[in-house]
Short mmCIF file of C-alpha atoms (C1' of nucleotides) in Angstrom, two decimals:
data_model
loop_
_atom_site.label_atom_id
_atom_site.label_comp_id
_atom_site.label_asym_id
_atom_site.label_seq_id
_atom_site.Cartn_x
_atom_site.Cartn_y
_atom_site.Cartn_z
CA MET A 1 -32.28 1.53 -21.27
CA SER A 2 -28.62 1.08 -20.45
CA ALA A 3 -27.39 3.11 -17.35
CA LYS A 4 -24.83 4.73 -19.75
CA ALA A 5 -27.80 6.05 -21.38
CA LYS A 6 -29.96 6.99 -18.59
CA LEU A 7 -26.97 9.34 -17.32
CA ARG A 8 -26.70 10.86 -20.72
CA ARG A 9 -30.60 11.99 -20.47
CA GLU A 10 -30.15 13.17 -17.29
CA MET A 11 -27.56 15.52 -18.65
CA SER A 12 -29.16 16.73 -21.89
CA ALA A 13 -32.51 17.10 -19.88
CA GLY A 14 -33.46 18.91 -17.05
CA SER A 15 -31.57 22.83 -16.16
CA PRO A 16 -28.55 23.36 -17.69
CA SER A 17 -26.53 23.67 -14.28
CA SER A 18 -27.15 20.32 -12.95
CA SER A 19 -28.86 19.83 -9.68
CA SER A 20 -26.55 16.48 -9.00
CA LEU A 21 -23.73 18.79 -9.02
CA GLY A 22 -23.14 18.01 -5.63
CA ASP A 23 -23.05 14.26 -6.20
CA SER A 24 -19.75 12.12 -6.01
CA LEU A 25 -17.41 12.19 -8.75
CA ALA A 26 -17.94 8.82 -9.34
CA ARG A 27 -21.13 9.38 -9.99
CA GLN A 28 -21.15 12.22 -12.56
CA VAL A 29 -18.00 13.91 -13.70
CA GLY A 30 -18.22 17.81 -13.56
CA SER A 31 -16.62 17.83 -17.31
CA LYS A 32 -18.74 19.71 -19.88
CA ARG A 33 -19.70 17.28 -22.71
CA THR A 34 -17.43 17.72 -25.49
CA THR A 35 -20.26 16.98 -28.23
CA PRO A 36 -23.80 18.13 -27.09
CA GLY A 37 -26.32 15.64 -28.39
CA ARG A 38 -24.01 13.16 -29.03
CA GLY A 39 -25.46 9.41 -28.06
CA HIS A 40 -21.52 8.38 -27.84
CA ASP A 41 -19.64 10.51 -25.32
CA PRO A 42 -16.09 9.53 -25.02
CA GLU A 43 -14.85 12.04 -22.80
CA LEU A 44 -17.43 11.53 -20.30
CA THR A 45 -17.16 8.02 -20.13
CA ARG A 46 -13.39 8.18 -19.54
CA GLN A 47 -14.04 10.69 -17.18
CA ASN A 48 -16.42 8.46 -15.39
CA ILE A 49 -14.03 5.68 -15.35
CA LEU A 50 -11.25 7.24 -14.11
CA ALA A 51 -13.42 8.75 -11.23
CA VAL A 52 -14.46 5.72 -10.42
CA ALA A 53 -11.03 3.79 -10.77
CA THR A 54 -9.31 6.63 -8.26
CA LYS A 55 -11.92 5.48 -5.96
CA GLU A 56 -11.26 1.76 -6.00
CA PHE A 57 -7.37 1.93 -6.46
CA ALA A 58 -7.08 4.42 -3.38
CA GLU A 59 -9.54 2.32 -1.13
CA LYS A 60 -8.17 -1.13 -2.09
CA GLY A 61 -4.56 -0.12 -3.01
CA TYR A 62 -3.24 -1.90 -6.79
CA SER A 63 -3.62 -5.42 -6.04
CA GLY A 64 -6.94 -5.16 -4.30
CA ALA A 65 -8.35 -2.99 -6.69
CA ARG A 66 -10.67 -5.11 -8.80
CA VAL A 67 -11.44 -4.44 -12.74
CA ASP A 68 -14.69 -5.70 -12.44
CA GLU A 69 -15.87 -3.86 -9.27
CA ILE A 70 -14.82 -0.46 -11.27
CA ALA A 71 -16.76 -1.34 -14.57
CA ALA A 72 -19.69 -2.50 -12.28
CA ARG A 73 -19.76 1.15 -10.48
CA THR A 74 -19.25 2.53 -13.69
CA ASN A 75 -21.82 3.69 -16.07
CA THR A 76 -20.52 1.74 -18.83
CA SER A 77 -18.75 -1.63 -19.16
CA LYS A 78 -15.63 -3.36 -18.83
CA ARG A 79 -14.48 -3.31 -22.09
CA MET A 80 -14.58 0.10 -22.04
CA ILE A 81 -11.81 0.24 -19.64
CA TYR A 82 -9.48 -1.92 -21.71
CA TYR A 83 -10.80 0.24 -24.88
CA TYR A 84 -9.86 3.51 -23.16
CA PHE A 85 -6.88 2.42 -20.94
CA GLY A 86 -5.44 -0.95 -22.30
CA ASP A 87 -5.31 -2.73 -19.29
CA LYS A 88 -5.24 -2.35 -15.53
CA GLU A 89 -2.03 -0.89 -15.27
CA GLY A 90 -2.56 1.66 -17.52
CA LEU A 91 -5.56 2.51 -15.99
CA PHE A 92 -3.76 3.19 -12.75
CA VAL A 93 -1.23 5.09 -14.23
CA THR A 94 -3.93 7.36 -16.06
CA VAL A 95 -5.51 7.65 -12.26
CA LEU A 96 -1.93 8.84 -10.50
CA GLU A 97 -1.48 11.22 -13.41
CA GLU A 98 -4.69 13.37 -13.27
CA ALA A 99 -4.46 13.03 -9.35
CA TYR A 100 -1.00 14.69 -9.35
CA ARG A 101 -2.01 16.90 -12.20
CA ARG A 102 -4.93 18.27 -10.00
CA ILE A 103 -2.74 19.31 -7.02
CA ARG A 104 0.27 20.86 -9.04
CA GLN A 105 -2.37 22.91 -10.85
CA ILE A 106 -4.08 24.49 -7.78
CA GLU A 107 -0.66 24.76 -6.33
CA ALA A 108 0.46 26.86 -9.26
CA THR A 109 -2.38 29.51 -9.00
CA LEU A 110 -1.15 29.92 -5.27
CA ASP A 111 0.67 33.50 -6.43
CA LEU A 112 3.42 33.32 -3.07
CA ALA A 113 5.74 36.04 -4.92
CA HIS A 114 3.89 38.99 -3.55
CA LEU A 115 3.99 37.91 0.20
CA GLU A 116 6.76 38.46 2.53
CA PRO A 117 8.83 35.22 2.38
CA GLU A 118 7.43 34.28 6.34
CA ASP A 119 4.05 34.32 4.84
CA ALA A 120 4.88 32.78 2.09
CA ILE A 121 6.07 30.08 3.59
CA ARG A 122 3.03 29.90 5.94
CA ALA A 123 0.68 29.87 2.93
CA LEU A 124 2.28 27.28 1.15
CA VAL A 125 2.49 25.06 4.05
CA GLY A 126 -0.87 25.77 5.08
CA PHE A 127 -2.32 24.69 1.46
CA THR A 128 -0.08 22.06 1.36
CA PHE A 129 -1.26 20.51 4.88
CA ASP A 130 -5.09 21.65 3.98
CA TYR A 131 -4.98 20.26 0.33
CA GLN A 132 -3.48 16.58 1.46
CA ASN A 133 -5.91 16.25 4.33
CA SER A 134 -8.53 17.14 2.47
CA ASN A 135 -7.69 15.04 -0.33
CA GLU A 136 -7.22 11.36 1.20
CA ASP A 137 -7.46 9.73 -1.90
CA PHE A 138 -4.20 11.64 -3.58
CA ILE A 139 -2.27 10.64 -0.44
CA ARG A 140 -3.35 6.98 -0.64
CA LEU A 141 -2.54 6.95 -4.17
CA VAL A 142 0.87 8.10 -3.87
CA MET A 143 1.18 5.30 -0.77
CA VAL A 144 0.06 2.91 -3.11
CA GLU A 145 2.53 3.70 -5.86
CA ASN A 146 5.39 3.76 -3.46
CA ILE A 147 4.50 0.16 -2.39
CA HIS A 148 4.97 -0.53 -6.15
CA GLN A 149 8.57 0.84 -5.90
CA GLY A 150 6.99 3.71 -7.96
CA VAL A 151 7.09 1.22 -11.06
CA HIS A 152 3.93 3.47 -12.73
CA LEU A 153 5.13 6.54 -11.70
CA ALA A 154 8.33 5.67 -13.54
CA ARG A 155 6.26 4.98 -16.83
CA SER A 156 4.80 8.69 -16.70
CA ARG A 157 6.97 11.54 -18.16
CA ALA A 158 4.14 13.94 -17.21
CA ILE A 159 4.03 13.45 -13.69
CA GLN A 160 7.74 14.04 -13.29
CA ASP A 161 7.45 17.53 -14.96
CA LEU A 162 4.79 18.59 -13.01
CA ASN A 163 6.59 18.38 -9.86
CA VAL A 164 9.60 20.41 -10.26
CA SER A 165 7.60 23.55 -10.46
CA VAL A 166 7.17 23.50 -6.87
CA ILE A 167 10.74 23.57 -6.06
CA HIS A 168 11.31 26.76 -8.41
CA THR A 169 8.54 28.52 -6.04
CA LEU A 170 10.51 27.28 -2.91
CA ARG A 171 13.74 28.58 -4.00
CA ASP A 172 12.51 31.86 -4.83
CA ILE A 173 10.91 32.40 -1.54
CA TYR A 174 13.83 31.07 0.30
CA ASP A 175 16.39 33.07 -1.76
CA ARG A 176 14.12 36.25 -0.68
CA GLY A 177 13.96 35.38 2.83
CA VAL A 178 17.78 34.85 2.82
CA SER A 179 18.79 38.37 1.40
CA GLN A 180 16.54 39.94 3.97
CA ASP A 181 18.50 37.93 6.45
CA LEU A 182 15.45 36.09 7.82
CA PHE A 183 16.12 32.97 7.05
CA ARG A 184 19.56 30.90 7.79
CA LYS A 185 21.89 30.50 5.24
CA GLY A 186 23.08 26.84 3.35
CA ILE A 187 19.24 24.92 3.26
CA ASP A 188 18.72 22.63 0.37
CA GLU A 189 15.27 23.41 -1.05
CA ILE A 190 14.62 19.73 -2.09
CA ASP A 191 15.51 18.98 1.34
CA LEU A 192 13.16 22.06 2.37
CA HIS A 193 10.22 20.68 0.44
CA MET A 194 10.72 16.86 1.55
CA THR A 195 10.36 18.09 5.09
CA ILE A 196 7.23 20.09 4.45
CA SER A 197 5.92 16.93 2.42
CA ALA A 198 6.68 14.70 5.32
CA LEU A 199 4.86 16.66 8.04
CA CYS A 200 1.66 17.05 5.76
CA PHE A 201 1.80 13.94 4.52
CA PHE A 202 2.49 11.49 7.33
CA ASN A 203 -0.79 12.91 8.98
CA VAL A 204 -3.17 11.37 6.33
CA SER A 205 -1.08 8.76 5.34
CA ASN A 206 -0.64 7.15 8.91
CA ARG A 207 -3.92 8.10 10.05
CA ALA A 208 -4.97 4.49 10.77
CA THR A 209 -2.07 3.05 12.93
CA PHE A 210 -1.54 6.13 14.59
CA SER A 211 -5.19 7.08 15.73
CA GLN A 212 -5.65 3.63 17.22
CA ILE A 213 -2.36 3.26 18.92
CA PHE A 214 -2.72 6.58 20.37
CA LYS A 215 -6.82 6.77 20.51
CA ARG A 216 -7.13 10.34 18.83
CA ASP A 217 -8.99 11.13 15.96
CA MET A 218 -6.92 12.58 13.78
CA THR A 219 -9.81 13.87 11.29
CA ALA A 220 -11.22 16.07 14.69
CA PRO A 221 -11.57 19.66 13.21
CA GLU A 222 -9.64 21.00 16.43
CA MET A 223 -7.26 18.13 16.30
CA LEU A 224 -6.47 19.06 12.44
CA ALA A 225 -5.90 22.81 13.13
CA LYS A 226 -3.62 22.09 16.22
CA ARG A 227 -1.57 20.07 14.27
CA ARG A 228 -1.79 22.11 11.53
CA GLU A 229 -0.09 25.13 13.62
CA THR A 230 2.36 22.53 14.73
CA VAL A 231 3.70 22.07 11.26
CA ILE A 232 3.70 25.31 10.04
CA GLU A 233 5.75 26.56 12.99
CA THR A 234 8.09 23.28 12.51
CA VAL A 235 8.79 24.63 9.20
CA ILE A 236 9.03 28.44 10.05
CA ARG A 237 11.45 27.38 13.19
CA TYR A 238 13.49 25.59 10.86
CA LEU A 239 14.02 28.14 8.49
CA LYS A 240 14.79 31.06 10.97
CA LYS A 241 17.77 32.42 11.82
CA MET B 1 14.18 -35.95 0.96
CA SER B 2 12.10 -32.71 1.52
CA ALA B 3 13.38 -29.40 1.79
CA LYS B 4 12.47 -29.33 5.46
CA ALA B 5 14.32 -32.80 6.32
CA LYS B 6 17.47 -30.76 4.56
CA LEU B 7 17.37 -27.80 6.49
CA ARG B 8 17.11 -29.53 9.73
CA ARG B 9 20.15 -32.00 8.76
CA GLU B 10 22.07 -28.71 8.05
CA MET B 11 21.21 -26.99 11.72
CA SER B 12 21.65 -30.35 13.61
CA ALA B 13 25.11 -31.52 11.90
CA GLY B 14 28.18 -29.23 11.53
CA SER B 15 29.60 -26.49 13.89
CA PRO B 16 26.97 -25.28 16.64
CA SER B 17 27.42 -21.82 15.27
CA SER B 18 26.19 -21.82 12.01
CA SER B 19 28.33 -20.12 9.30
CA SER B 20 25.46 -19.37 7.33
CA LEU B 21 24.23 -16.83 10.02
CA GLY B 22 24.51 -14.21 7.39
CA ASP B 23 22.46 -15.48 5.14
CA SER B 24 18.74 -13.86 5.26
CA LEU B 25 16.16 -14.22 7.92
CA ALA B 26 13.87 -15.79 5.40
CA ARG B 27 16.17 -18.86 4.63
CA GLN B 28 17.44 -19.69 8.35
CA VAL B 29 16.00 -17.98 11.91
CA GLY B 30 17.80 -17.23 14.54
CA SER B 31 15.95 -19.05 16.90
CA LYS B 32 17.33 -21.87 18.78
CA ARG B 33 15.80 -24.99 18.42
CA THR B 34 13.02 -25.79 20.85
CA THR B 35 13.29 -29.38 20.98
CA PRO B 36 16.90 -30.46 19.58
CA GLY B 37 16.79 -33.96 17.75
CA ARG B 38 13.36 -33.83 16.91
CA GLY B 39 11.98 -34.39 13.27
CA HIS B 40 9.38 -31.89 13.77
CA ASP B 41 10.41 -28.50 14.70
CA PRO B 42 7.15 -26.40 15.30
CA GLU B 43 8.96 -23.29 16.17
CA LEU B 44 11.82 -22.97 13.59
CA THR B 45 8.84 -23.81 11.08
CA ARG B 46 6.60 -20.84 12.54
CA GLN B 47 9.60 -18.63 12.37
CA ASN B 48 10.59 -19.57 8.87
CA ILE B 49 7.07 -18.80 7.65
CA LEU B 50 7.33 -15.70 9.45
CA ALA B 51 10.20 -14.42 8.13
CA VAL B 52 9.51 -15.37 4.41
CA ALA B 53 5.85 -13.64 4.97
CA THR B 54 7.17 -10.74 6.31
CA LYS B 55 9.14 -10.30 3.00
CA GLU B 56 6.42 -11.19 0.74
CA PHE B 57 3.92 -8.53 2.68
CA ALA B 58 6.55 -5.71 2.73
CA GLU B 59 7.49 -6.26 -0.91
CA LYS B 60 3.88 -6.56 -2.39
CA GLY B 61 1.30 -5.46 -0.27
CA TYR B 62 -1.69 -7.55 1.78
CA SER B 63 -3.75 -7.97 -1.67
CA GLY B 64 -0.56 -8.44 -3.60
CA ALA B 65 1.36 -11.07 -1.31
CA ARG B 66 0.62 -14.71 -2.57
CA VAL B 67 0.18 -17.37 0.12
CA ASP B 68 1.21 -19.62 -2.62
CA GLU B 69 4.55 -17.91 -3.13
CA ILE B 70 5.26 -17.76 0.68
CA ALA B 71 4.90 -21.33 1.07
CA ALA B 72 7.09 -22.09 -1.85
CA ARG B 73 9.78 -19.80 -0.74
CA THR B 74 9.16 -21.69 2.76
CA ASN B 75 11.28 -24.77 3.68
CA THR B 76 7.58 -26.20 4.54
CA SER B 77 4.06 -26.37 2.44
CA LYS B 78 1.17 -23.98 2.28
CA ARG B 79 -0.75 -26.34 4.56
CA MET B 80 1.55 -25.37 7.51
CA ILE B 81 0.53 -21.55 7.05
CA TYR B 82 -2.97 -22.53 7.79
CA TYR B 83 -1.97 -25.12 10.46
CA TYR B 84 -0.07 -22.34 12.50
CA PHE B 85 -1.88 -19.02 11.39
CA GLY B 86 -5.22 -20.03 10.14
CA ASP B 87 -5.37 -17.81 7.25
CA LYS B 88 -4.00 -14.93 5.46
CA GLU B 89 -4.82 -12.30 7.56
CA GLY B 90 -3.79 -14.07 10.51
CA LEU B 91 -0.29 -14.35 9.11
CA PHE B 92 -0.34 -10.59 8.37
CA VAL B 93 -1.09 -9.91 11.48
CA THR B 94 1.40 -11.96 13.30
CA VAL B 95 3.99 -10.60 10.66
CA LEU B 96 2.67 -6.93 11.92
CA GLU B 97 3.01 -7.93 15.51
CA GLU B 98 6.32 -8.94 15.28
CA ALA B 99 7.59 -6.41 13.25
CA TYR B 100 6.33 -3.69 15.87
CA ARG B 101 7.57 -5.68 18.76
CA ARG B 102 11.47 -5.90 17.23
CA ILE B 103 11.60 -1.62 17.24
CA ARG B 104 9.81 -1.08 20.61
CA GLN B 105 12.02 -3.68 22.18
CA ILE B 106 15.53 -2.21 20.73
CA GLU B 107 13.83 1.17 21.51
CA ALA B 108 13.62 0.02 25.44
CA THR B 109 16.96 -0.63 25.79
CA LEU B 110 17.90 3.07 24.80
CA ASP B 111 18.32 4.24 28.28
CA LEU B 112 18.23 8.06 27.91
CA ALA B 113 17.38 9.02 31.16
CA HIS B 114 20.95 9.77 32.14
CA LEU B 115 21.42 11.91 29.21
CA GLU B 116 20.78 16.02 29.18
CA PRO B 117 17.51 16.44 27.28
CA GLU B 118 18.92 17.76 24.75
CA ASP B 119 21.12 14.92 23.75
CA ALA B 120 18.21 12.28 24.61
CA ILE B 121 16.08 13.94 21.91
CA ARG B 122 18.83 13.79 19.68
CA ALA B 123 19.89 10.34 20.52
CA LEU B 124 16.09 9.21 20.31
CA VAL B 125 15.58 10.89 16.91
CA GLY B 126 18.73 9.73 15.61
CA PHE B 127 17.61 5.87 16.55
CA THR B 128 13.95 6.35 15.09
CA PHE B 129 15.98 7.82 12.02
CA ASP B 130 18.42 4.82 11.54
CA TYR B 131 16.19 2.16 12.72
CA GLN B 132 13.55 3.34 10.20
CA ASN B 133 15.96 3.53 7.41
CA SER B 134 17.75 0.22 7.90
CA ASN B 135 14.22 -1.85 8.43
CA GLU B 136 12.59 -0.76 5.25
CA ASP B 137 10.27 -3.84 5.85
CA PHE B 138 8.90 -2.55 9.22
CA ILE B 139 8.20 0.91 7.44
CA ARG B 140 6.55 -1.01 4.44
CA LEU B 141 4.48 -2.93 6.79
CA VAL B 142 2.81 0.01 8.16
CA MET B 143 2.33 1.49 5.13
CA VAL B 144 0.48 -1.47 3.99
CA GLU B 145 -1.48 -1.78 7.11
CA ASN B 146 -2.48 1.83 6.56
CA ILE B 147 -3.51 1.01 3.25
CA HIS B 148 -5.89 -1.29 4.75
CA GLN B 149 -7.49 0.97 7.27
CA GLY B 150 -5.66 -0.67 10.13
CA VAL B 151 -8.29 -3.43 10.16
CA HIS B 152 -5.49 -5.86 11.14
CA LEU B 153 -3.63 -3.88 13.90
CA ALA B 154 -7.19 -3.09 15.49
CA ARG B 155 -7.41 -7.05 15.75
CA SER B 156 -4.14 -7.10 17.92
CA ARG B 157 -4.30 -5.87 21.75
CA ALA B 158 -0.04 -6.56 21.91
CA ILE B 159 0.39 -4.10 19.61
CA GLN B 160 -1.40 -1.30 21.08
CA ASP B 161 0.42 -1.76 24.32
CA LEU B 162 3.70 -1.87 22.97
CA ASN B 163 3.60 1.51 21.58
CA VAL B 164 2.60 3.63 24.54
CA SER B 165 5.75 3.38 26.01
CA VAL B 166 7.41 5.43 23.77
CA ILE B 167 5.00 8.45 24.64
CA HIS B 168 6.32 8.27 28.34
CA THR B 169 9.80 8.20 27.54
CA LEU B 170 9.19 11.34 25.63
CA ARG B 171 7.07 13.14 28.09
CA ASP B 172 10.03 12.48 30.81
CA ILE B 173 12.81 14.09 28.51
CA TYR B 174 10.42 16.59 27.72
CA ASP B 175 9.63 17.66 31.18
CA ARG B 176 13.22 17.62 32.38
CA GLY B 177 13.44 19.78 29.35
CA VAL B 178 11.14 22.21 30.21
CA SER B 179 11.91 22.25 34.04
CA GLN B 180 15.99 23.41 33.01
CA ASP B 181 13.92 25.88 31.04
CA LEU B 182 15.36 24.81 27.71
CA PHE B 183 12.23 23.64 25.85
CA ARG B 184 8.92 25.74 25.38
CA LYS B 185 5.97 24.89 27.48
CA GLY B 186 2.76 23.65 26.30
CA ILE B 187 4.04 20.99 23.69
CA ASP B 188 1.92 17.87 23.79
CA GLU B 189 4.19 14.84 23.78
CA ILE B 190 2.06 12.66 21.30
CA ASP B 191 2.45 15.77 18.91
CA LEU B 192 5.91 15.62 19.04
CA HIS B 193 6.02 12.08 18.72
CA MET B 194 4.16 12.41 15.41
CA THR B 195 6.70 15.04 14.40
CA ILE B 196 9.68 12.84 14.63
CA SER B 197 7.87 10.02 13.15
CA ALA B 198 6.81 12.08 10.49
CA LEU B 199 10.06 13.02 9.54
CA CYS B 200 11.77 9.57 9.85
CA PHE B 201 8.86 7.69 8.25
CA PHE B 202 8.45 9.41 4.77
CA ASN B 203 11.99 9.26 4.20
CA VAL B 204 11.64 5.35 3.70
CA SER B 205 7.82 5.05 2.93
CA ASN B 206 8.19 7.57 -0.29
CA ARG B 207 11.44 6.91 -1.23
CA ALA B 208 10.09 5.73 -4.84
CA THR B 209 8.20 8.50 -5.71
CA PHE B 210 10.43 11.16 -4.43
CA SER B 211 13.65 10.15 -5.75
CA GLN B 212 12.22 9.88 -9.06
CA ILE B 213 10.51 13.23 -9.45
CA PHE B 214 13.66 14.78 -8.22
CA LYS B 215 16.25 12.76 -9.01
CA ARG B 216 17.78 11.84 -6.05
CA ASP B 217 18.98 8.32 -4.78
CA MET B 218 17.69 8.80 -0.90
CA THR B 219 19.43 5.68 -0.15
CA ALA B 220 23.07 7.10 -0.70
CA PRO B 221 25.14 7.17 2.64
CA GLU B 222 25.77 11.05 2.40
CA MET B 223 22.19 12.12 1.46
CA LEU B 224 21.04 10.08 4.74
CA ALA B 225 23.72 11.63 6.88
CA LYS B 226 22.80 14.95 5.60
CA ARG B 227 18.93 14.40 6.09
CA ARG B 228 19.46 12.65 9.38
CA GLU B 229 20.95 15.59 10.50
CA THR B 230 18.00 18.18 9.32
CA VAL B 231 15.45 15.81 11.18
CA ILE B 232 17.24 16.20 14.25
CA GLU B 233 17.74 19.72 13.62
CA THR B 234 14.51 20.32 12.82
CA VAL B 235 12.95 18.64 16.00
CA ILE B 236 15.37 20.30 18.51
CA ARG B 237 14.45 23.82 16.86
CA TYR B 238 10.79 22.79 17.07
CA LEU B 239 11.02 22.15 21.11
CA LYS B 240 13.83 24.88 21.93
CA LYS B 241 12.84 28.26 23.74
"C1'" DA C 1 -28.83 7.00 -48.55
"C1'" DT C 2 -24.21 4.57 -48.04
"C1'" DA C 3 -19.93 3.29 -46.48
"C1'" DT C 4 -16.38 3.61 -43.03
"C1'" DT C 5 -15.05 4.45 -38.82
"C1'" DA C 6 -15.29 5.05 -33.62
"C1'" DA C 7 -17.85 3.59 -29.20
"C1'" DT C 8 -19.97 -0.01 -26.85
"C1'" DG C 9 -22.27 -4.41 -24.87
"C1'" DT C 10 -22.55 -9.53 -23.89
"C1'" DA C 11 -20.37 -13.52 -22.77
"C1'" DC C 12 -16.65 -16.43 -21.79
"C1'" DG C 13 -12.22 -18.38 -20.85
"C1'" DA C 14 -7.51 -19.27 -19.14
"C1'" DA C 15 -4.98 -18.59 -15.20
"C1'" DC C 16 -4.73 -17.86 -10.84
"C1'" DT C 17 -5.55 -17.93 -5.60
"C1'" DA C 18 -7.03 -18.74 -0.81
"C1'" DG C 19 -8.47 -22.18 1.35
"C1'" DT C 20 -9.41 -27.79 2.35
"C1'" DT C 21 -9.54 -32.87 1.94
"C1'" DA C 22 -7.72 -36.80 3.13
"C1'" DG C 23 -4.02 -38.98 4.60
"C1'" DT C 24 1.24 -39.64 6.23
"C1'" DT C 25 5.29 -39.14 9.17
"C1'" DT C 26 7.67 -38.78 13.52
"C1'" DG C 27 8.96 -39.10 17.85
"C1'" DG C 28 7.22 -39.89 22.58
"C1'" DT C 29 4.36 -43.37 26.06
"C1'" DC C 30 3.06 -47.03 28.02
"C1'" DG D 1 6.48 -53.04 19.96
"C1'" DA D 2 1.61 -50.72 19.67
"C1'" DC D 3 -0.39 -46.48 19.85
"C1'" DC D 4 -1.08 -41.62 19.90
"C1'" DA D 5 -1.36 -36.59 18.93
"C1'" DA D 6 1.42 -33.21 16.87
"C1'" DA D 7 3.85 -32.10 12.54
"C1'" DC D 8 3.46 -32.07 8.33
"C1'" DT D 9 1.97 -32.84 2.77
"C1'" DA D 10 0.63 -33.22 -1.99
"C1'" DA D 11 -3.59 -32.90 -4.50
"C1'" DC D 12 -7.74 -30.72 -5.25
"C1'" DT D 13 -11.84 -27.39 -5.18
"C1'" DA D 14 -14.68 -23.80 -5.47
"C1'" DG D 15 -14.55 -19.22 -6.74
"C1'" DT D 16 -12.19 -15.14 -8.47
"C1'" DT D 17 -10.05 -12.18 -11.94
"C1'" DC D 18 -7.72 -10.25 -15.93
"C1'" DG D 19 -8.57 -9.73 -20.46
"C1'" DT D 20 -10.52 -11.05 -25.13
"C1'" DA D 21 -13.50 -12.56 -29.05
"C1'" DC D 22 -17.50 -11.36 -31.32
"C1'" DA D 23 -21.24 -8.85 -32.26
"C1'" DT D 24 -23.86 -4.46 -32.52
"C1'" DT D 25 -24.90 0.33 -32.38
"C1'" DA D 26 -24.05 5.36 -33.20
"C1'" DA D 27 -21.46 9.24 -35.83
"C1'" DT D 28 -19.35 10.97 -40.01
"C1'" DA D 29 -17.82 11.75 -44.63
"C1'" DT D 30 -19.12 10.73 -49.41
#
DNA sequence: ATATTAATGTACGAACTAGTTAGTTTGGTC
DNA sequence: GACCAAACTAACTAGTTCGTACATTAATAT
């Protein structure tokens, strides 16, 4: 029996809410089966490949990632990677797309409109910090894409649309802050977004070199909490009158 | 005649101050010949390899860089890379070491002690911003090293020592600021350094994705000048009472 | 039942890639 | 001018890596 068949069996047999739900995405994706009872399950196969590929690309970069290695960790074969994604680049683009989609999707549910401007900023920055810190894969994929001059992102219309919404949210909060005479005038929202991104991103992206040079474990909870406060405080102080 | 021999000839013949000084480092390094008149010039060869390798690693990442490609762009042969640097990793470690050495060396000449605390911070942040923006290679090498979890940096005692001095400079300025009642108490200097680094680094490291998503040319002079001001202002506002 | 299409597995190959082998050139020394 | 060590080269090797040709199985429509 193939590994794929084994996975199928595990999913159809046993309790409906799988006990292995806590397992890594790479081993079993959370998506519901599109067509229960089918021997062939394209969506499951696709998701399984994507989950494994995300790990591999985030860990080793685009050039360092090996298609054979991804295939080996999959419940299916290398042939399926080429069947669904065309080539290594197509696979990477999809991985990147999905990663962006995930963060923007959660971000969209934040509902900051009902908060006071300062609290809204605190919430947004706090969320960004937390999300990026607990989703190192996303950060690393973005780093990898930047090393490659954004050539893959350029090929994906989808990603570009996704990201503009953040700016609208930010603009809304900022405008309210200005009209309440809390925030300074003349601040550009993209500039502000950049400041927030920079402060949150660096913490994860430069973990390795920074912690080695300054002997600090940047993943330690106390460290993280302190840094989180600093980042929020920095942004607030930049905005306030 | 070999390419190497050609280069030698170009350097020994002609005017003493070479007219090709403006050429890329990759084609001719600035170092003086250690042993004038020799057909073999080890230091020149070494520097030539390093200059080419710096470009290649910065451009394509560690795994994406090709030893053969580096060799081809060199005035010497692939064998010499292995002769002087052992292997690909040894070459990368040396490239990284040299890149860190360059920035810290210039940084050390800044002489901020005679400036008022606020001006000193402005000068330091301004310098960091300018240096990082005009030395994209350095930023990219650090990104590459972070993608690889800092394994190469770990092997280099030299780099780690180099970086501690920044913290002392920062501590000195900060302490003066606090005793003059200009800066808030209780700010950790490594935390402060991280904020400065984050704000300056991101501008270069995430250029590709950021500018593509938000349609901004982050290398445009006006853009750069504006961002520079924002970064300095952000740091100052974080420090001030 | 049967034809048709979608999904999948196996095995392989052409091109590439880090590193090496075996030898040559160069300038200085005795 | 014979000899030596450092600097250097061309060609090669062993292993890797992306991608594909070909065969097969499962699902769906008729």
